[in-house]
mmCIF file of C-alpha atoms in Angstrom:
data_model
loop_
_atom_site.group_PDB
_atom_site.id
_atom_site.type_symbol
_atom_site.label_atom_id
_atom_site.label_comp_id
_atom_site.label_asym_id
_atom_site.label_seq_id
_atom_site.Cartn_x
_atom_site.Cartn_y
_atom_site.Cartn_z
ATOM 1 C CA UNK A 1 133.823 74.255 16.609
ATOM 2 C CA UNK A 2 133.463 76.623 13.455
ATOM 3 C CA UNK A 3 136.698 76.945 11.407
ATOM 4 C CA UNK A 4 138.752 79.285 8.975
ATOM 5 C CA UNK A 5 141.675 77.976 5.933
ATOM 6 C CA UNK A 6 144.598 80.892 6.891
ATOM 7 C CA UNK A 7 143.343 82.955 3.655
ATOM 8 C CA UNK A 8 139.825 84.035 5.727
ATOM 9 C CA UNK A 9 141.829 84.599 9.375
ATOM 10 C CA UNK A 10 143.642 87.214 7.468
ATOM 11 C CA UNK A 11 141.524 89.467 5.751
ATOM 12 C CA UNK A 12 139.671 89.187 9.537
ATOM 13 C CA UNK A 13 142.501 90.983 10.709
ATOM 14 C CA UNK A 14 143.072 93.283 7.714
ATOM 15 C CA UNK A 15 139.332 93.569 7.564
ATOM 16 C CA UNK A 16 138.609 94.729 11.173
ATOM 17 C CA UNK A 17 141.898 97.160 10.941
ATOM 18 C CA UNK A 18 140.810 99.015 7.479
ATOM 19 C CA UNK A 19 137.214 99.573 7.564
ATOM 20 C CA UNK A 20 136.879 98.562 11.738
ATOM 21 C CA UNK A 21 139.659 100.933 12.501
ATOM 22 C CA UNK A 22 141.328 99.157 15.154
ATOM 23 C CA UNK A 23 145.061 99.474 15.347
ATOM 24 C CA UNK A 24 146.915 95.572 14.323
ATOM 25 C CA UNK A 25 148.830 96.846 18.077
ATOM 26 C CA UNK A 26 145.730 96.603 19.702
ATOM 27 C CA UNK A 27 144.420 93.021 17.153
ATOM 28 C CA UNK A 28 148.481 92.076 18.867
ATOM 29 C CA UNK A 29 147.949 93.346 22.622
ATOM 30 C CA UNK A 30 144.268 91.427 22.980
ATOM 31 C CA UNK A 31 146.069 88.044 21.014
ATOM 32 C CA UNK A 32 148.677 88.131 23.961
ATOM 33 C CA UNK A 33 147.177 88.785 26.982
ATOM 34 C CA UNK A 34 144.086 86.177 25.817
ATOM 35 C CA UNK A 35 147.038 84.135 25.653
ATOM 36 C CA UNK A 36 148.237 84.775 29.297
ATOM 37 C CA UNK A 37 143.976 84.816 30.929
ATOM 38 C CA UNK A 38 144.686 80.838 29.474
ATOM 39 C CA UNK A 39 148.565 79.648 30.931
ATOM 40 C CA UNK A 40 147.280 81.435 33.832
ATOM 41 C CA UNK A 41 145.216 78.534 34.434
ATOM 42 C CA UNK A 42 147.446 76.271 35.039
ATOM 43 C CA UNK A 43 150.332 75.985 37.182
ATOM 44 C CA UNK A 44 152.816 77.919 37.419
ATOM 45 C CA UNK A 45 156.019 76.003 38.549
ATOM 46 C CA UNK A 46 159.221 77.737 36.960
ATOM 47 C CA UNK A 47 159.745 80.433 34.345
ATOM 48 C CA UNK A 48 157.859 81.001 31.473
ATOM 49 C CA UNK A 49 160.285 80.984 28.855
ATOM 50 C CA UNK A 50 159.148 82.143 25.631
ATOM 51 C CA UNK A 51 160.348 81.262 22.221
ATOM 52 C CA UNK A 52 160.241 83.784 19.055
ATOM 53 C CA UNK A 53 160.851 84.249 16.184
ATOM 54 C CA UNK A 54 160.479 87.211 13.666
ATOM 55 C CA UNK A 55 156.415 87.584 12.551
ATOM 56 C CA UNK A 56 153.716 88.673 14.284
ATOM 57 C CA UNK A 57 153.705 85.391 16.398
ATOM 58 C CA UNK A 58 156.637 86.250 17.972
ATOM 59 C CA UNK A 59 154.855 89.517 18.587
ATOM 60 C CA UNK A 60 152.627 87.839 20.308
ATOM 61 C CA UNK A 61 155.115 86.069 22.588
ATOM 62 C CA UNK A 62 156.266 89.494 23.137
ATOM 63 C CA UNK A 63 152.975 90.713 24.648
ATOM 64 C CA UNK A 64 152.476 87.326 25.986
ATOM 65 C CA UNK A 65 156.036 88.203 28.429
ATOM 66 C CA UNK A 66 154.634 91.319 29.030
ATOM 67 C CA UNK A 67 151.267 90.251 30.805
ATOM 68 C CA UNK A 68 153.227 87.506 31.965
ATOM 69 C CA UNK A 69 155.905 89.368 34.167
ATOM 70 C CA UNK A 70 152.982 92.220 35.247
ATOM 71 C CA UNK A 71 151.331 88.963 37.278
ATOM 72 C CA UNK A 72 154.436 88.300 38.494
ATOM 73 C CA UNK A 73 155.521 85.916 36.777
ATOM 74 C CA UNK A 74 159.774 84.791 35.997
ATOM 75 C CA UNK A 75 160.108 85.814 32.927
ATOM 76 C CA UNK A 76 162.961 84.847 29.727
ATOM 77 C CA UNK A 77 161.964 85.907 26.100
ATOM 78 C CA UNK A 78 164.389 83.465 23.157
ATOM 79 C CA UNK A 79 164.597 85.804 20.184
ATOM 80 C CA UNK A 80 166.018 84.269 16.736
ATOM 81 C CA UNK A 81 166.281 87.148 14.551
ATOM 82 C CA UNK A 82 168.561 91.026 14.926
ATOM 83 C CA UNK A 83 166.043 92.595 16.569
ATOM 84 C CA UNK A 84 166.442 95.322 13.858
ATOM 85 C CA UNK A 85 164.207 92.730 10.839
ATOM 86 C CA UNK A 86 161.239 93.042 13.544
ATOM 87 C CA UNK A 87 159.223 94.940 11.223
ATOM 88 C CA UNK A 88 155.958 97.020 12.535
ATOM 89 C CA UNK A 89 153.583 95.836 15.090
ATOM 90 C CA UNK A 90 156.156 92.987 16.535
ATOM 91 C CA UNK A 91 158.825 95.011 16.280
ATOM 92 C CA UNK A 92 157.431 98.320 18.577
ATOM 93 C CA UNK A 93 156.008 95.382 21.048
ATOM 94 C CA UNK A 94 159.693 93.806 21.055
ATOM 95 C CA UNK A 95 160.782 97.855 21.776
ATOM 96 C CA UNK A 96 158.216 97.744 24.672
ATOM 97 C CA UNK A 97 159.240 94.945 26.315
ATOM 98 C CA UNK A 98 163.689 96.011 25.811
ATOM 99 C CA UNK A 99 162.467 98.938 27.676
ATOM 100 C CA UNK A 100 161.155 97.402 30.446
ATOM 101 C CA UNK A 101 164.539 95.282 29.705
ATOM 102 C CA UNK A 102 162.684 91.806 30.823
ATOM 103 C CA UNK A 103 165.042 89.104 30.250
ATOM 104 C CA UNK A 104 165.873 88.582 26.313
ATOM 105 C CA UNK A 105 168.160 86.314 25.030
ATOM 106 C CA UNK A 106 169.217 87.296 21.563
ATOM 107 C CA UNK A 107 171.096 83.830 19.622
ATOM 108 C CA UNK A 108 172.401 85.260 16.153
ATOM 109 C CA UNK A 109 173.537 83.174 13.272
ATOM 110 C CA UNK A 110 177.066 82.489 14.645
ATOM 111 C CA UNK A 111 175.814 80.539 18.360
ATOM 112 C CA UNK A 112 174.605 77.766 18.694
ATOM 113 C CA UNK A 113 171.118 77.668 18.770
ATOM 114 C CA UNK A 114 169.672 75.447 21.136
ATOM 115 C CA UNK A 115 172.968 75.730 24.119
ATOM 116 C CA UNK A 116 171.348 78.622 25.866
ATOM 117 C CA UNK A 117 167.642 77.281 25.692
ATOM 118 C CA UNK A 118 168.622 73.602 26.790
ATOM 119 C CA UNK A 119 169.830 75.298 29.750
ATOM 120 C CA UNK A 120 166.670 77.160 30.514
ATOM 121 C CA UNK A 121 164.315 74.857 29.751
ATOM 122 C CA UNK A 122 166.348 72.568 32.177
ATOM 123 C CA UNK A 123 164.068 74.331 35.439
ATOM 124 C CA UNK A 124 161.095 75.614 33.820
ATOM 125 C CA UNK A 125 157.969 75.126 34.227
ATOM 126 C CA UNK A 126 156.230 76.167 30.352
ATOM 127 C CA UNK A 127 157.845 76.955 26.966
ATOM 128 C CA UNK A 128 156.115 79.499 24.363
ATOM 129 C CA UNK A 129 156.090 78.312 21.436
ATOM 130 C CA UNK A 130 155.653 81.979 18.935
ATOM 131 C CA UNK A 131 157.981 80.910 16.563
ATOM 132 C CA UNK A 132 156.130 80.395 13.260
ATOM 133 C CA UNK A 133 153.000 81.796 12.122
ATOM 134 C CA UNK A 134 149.623 80.642 10.230
ATOM 135 C CA UNK A 135 151.589 81.901 6.970
ATOM 136 C CA UNK A 136 154.583 78.903 7.512
ATOM 137 C CA UNK A 137 154.507 76.253 4.826
ATOM 138 C CA UNK A 138 156.391 73.274 4.165
ATOM 139 C CA UNK A 139 159.271 72.353 7.068
ATOM 140 C CA UNK A 140 160.955 74.882 9.048
ATOM 141 C CA UNK A 141 164.807 76.011 8.266
ATOM 142 C CA UNK A 142 167.334 76.085 10.433
ATOM 143 C CA UNK A 143 167.963 77.071 13.183
ATOM 144 C CA UNK A 144 163.904 77.341 14.404
ATOM 145 C CA UNK A 145 163.872 73.044 13.238
ATOM 146 C CA UNK A 146 166.581 72.732 16.413
ATOM 147 C CA UNK A 147 164.708 75.599 18.043
ATOM 148 C CA UNK A 148 161.515 72.471 17.801
ATOM 149 C CA UNK A 149 163.261 69.801 18.281
ATOM 150 C CA UNK A 150 164.753 71.500 21.709
ATOM 151 C CA UNK A 151 161.363 72.120 23.101
ATOM 152 C CA UNK A 152 160.060 68.717 21.883
ATOM 153 C CA UNK A 153 162.674 66.773 24.017
ATOM 154 C CA UNK A 154 162.443 69.387 27.057
ATOM 155 C CA UNK A 155 159.522 67.855 28.288
ATOM 156 C CA UNK A 156 158.044 70.666 29.432
ATOM 157 C CA UNK A 157 154.698 71.240 28.974
ATOM 158 C CA UNK A 158 154.574 73.400 25.507
ATOM 159 C CA UNK A 159 151.355 76.377 25.065
ATOM 160 C CA UNK A 160 152.022 77.081 21.244
ATOM 161 C CA UNK A 161 150.147 80.851 20.338
ATOM 162 C CA UNK A 162 148.225 80.508 17.051
ATOM 163 C CA UNK A 163 148.970 76.773 15.734
ATOM 164 C CA UNK A 164 151.686 74.544 16.693
ATOM 165 C CA UNK A 165 154.806 75.557 14.377
ATOM 166 C CA UNK A 166 155.763 73.014 11.546
ATOM 167 C CA UNK A 167 152.070 71.909 11.730
ATOM 168 C CA UNK A 168 150.428 72.953 8.464
ATOM 169 C CA UNK A 169 147.020 75.243 9.484
ATOM 170 C CA UNK A 170 145.052 74.626 6.573
ATOM 171 C CA UNK A 171 145.862 70.980 6.563
ATOM 172 C CA UNK A 172 146.397 69.154 9.445
ATOM 173 C CA UNK A 173 150.159 67.992 7.565
ATOM 174 C CA UNK A 174 152.697 68.320 9.960
ATOM 175 C CA UNK A 175 156.201 68.673 9.618
ATOM 176 C CA UNK A 176 159.407 66.411 10.412
ATOM 177 C CA UNK A 177 160.113 68.922 12.695
ATOM 178 C CA UNK A 178 156.542 70.142 14.572
ATOM 179 C CA UNK A 179 155.547 71.001 18.002
ATOM 180 C CA UNK A 180 154.057 69.409 20.038
ATOM 181 C CA UNK A 181 151.883 71.436 22.388
ATOM 182 C CA UNK A 182 149.780 71.010 25.836
ATOM 183 C CA UNK A 183 147.650 73.584 24.900
ATOM 184 C CA UNK A 184 147.369 75.319 21.335
ATOM 185 C CA UNK A 185 146.348 78.833 21.818
ATOM 186 C CA UNK A 186 144.671 79.834 18.319
ATOM 187 C CA UNK A 187 143.109 83.459 17.494
ATOM 188 C CA UNK A 188 139.452 84.148 15.662
ATOM 189 C CA UNK A 189 138.196 80.759 14.887
ATOM 190 C CA UNK A 190 140.094 77.099 14.977
ATOM 191 C CA UNK A 191 141.765 76.530 11.417
ATOM 192 C CA UNK A 192 140.410 72.960 9.678
ATOM 193 C CA UNK A 193 143.980 71.280 9.851
ATOM 194 C CA UNK A 194 143.549 70.737 13.634
ATOM 195 C CA UNK A 195 140.891 68.031 13.148
ATOM 196 C CA UNK A 196 142.981 65.757 10.982
ATOM 197 C CA UNK A 197 143.693 62.344 12.512
ATOM 198 C CA UNK A 198 147.732 64.217 12.238
ATOM 199 C CA UNK A 199 147.428 66.787 13.654
ATOM 200 C CA UNK A 200 146.119 66.121 16.713
ATOM 201 C CA UNK A 201 149.035 64.804 19.383
ATOM 202 C CA UNK A 202 150.724 67.869 17.433
ATOM 203 C CA UNK A 203 148.820 70.424 18.967
ATOM 204 C CA UNK A 204 146.940 69.128 22.949
ATOM 205 C CA UNK A 205 143.990 70.642 23.892
ATOM 206 C CA UNK A 206 142.381 73.553 21.505
ATOM 207 C CA UNK A 207 141.639 77.541 22.786
ATOM 208 C CA UNK A 208 139.880 79.836 20.297
ATOM 209 C CA UNK A 209 140.933 82.912 21.300
ATOM 210 C CA UNK A 210 139.398 85.908 20.627
ATOM 211 C CA UNK A 211 141.298 89.520 18.714
ATOM 212 C CA UNK A 212 138.638 91.773 19.472
ATOM 213 C CA UNK A 213 137.749 91.724 16.222
ATOM 214 C CA UNK A 214 133.570 92.316 15.958
ATOM 215 C CA UNK A 215 131.152 89.786 15.928
ATOM 216 C CA UNK A 216 129.337 90.755 12.984
ATOM 217 C CA UNK A 217 133.257 90.620 11.175
ATOM 218 C CA UNK A 218 133.405 87.137 11.744
ATOM 219 C CA UNK A 219 129.554 85.579 11.931
ATOM 220 C CA UNK A 220 130.776 87.724 8.049
ATOM 221 C CA UNK A 221 133.307 86.200 7.224
ATOM 222 C CA UNK A 222 132.057 81.775 8.663
ATOM 223 C CA UNK A 223 129.230 82.624 6.807
ATOM 224 C CA UNK A 224 131.232 83.582 3.178
ATOM 225 C CA UNK A 225 133.852 80.097 4.569
ATOM 226 C CA UNK A 226 130.870 77.877 4.411
ATOM 227 C CA UNK A 227 129.466 78.707 1.135
ATOM 228 C CA UNK A 228 132.891 78.305 -0.039
ATOM 229 C CA UNK A 229 132.750 75.413 0.951
#
């Protein structure tokens, strides 16, 4: 697989919007729907529990929830953020699922960050990790670190959105708290860190999904990435 690092993938998003006129909402919609296409090829025997942080990775999770619901699957969204702190495309997609009255559990700082999640996972068919995106580095901070541990301990198969939370996408270095995914659905291109010896136990099977950015743009970015190497 050809790879792009975190900055190069950010540049694809930025240039798709600024130079080609695509909107961020379209890119996020394509990303989330692509994940649902992959997940629906697997056996879904129970509720899909989608764990969301506060960035664009969470926005992907909201899109995933909506499209799973459209296809008749039971979903529940767990949000470790005040909805008022969401911005941009993530905020727009949260508003959609809230108005659609999908089941959403908002975990406040005063709540036990894992009690409701543990209960939900006990009967779940899949967990979806939409907690941290490619921009995250270092150790996940509370309460996300505990959420990662609960997801891993549940033995429910986990699909990671873009990368397993806690894994550095450039170096492949796992944090002490890192999602152990069965499938990682990553966008635009595989990330270089996925191919290190330490990463495979966390990524599981890697699926590379397009988000609608033009092929001309992506090919140009691959050429630049090769030249930088």
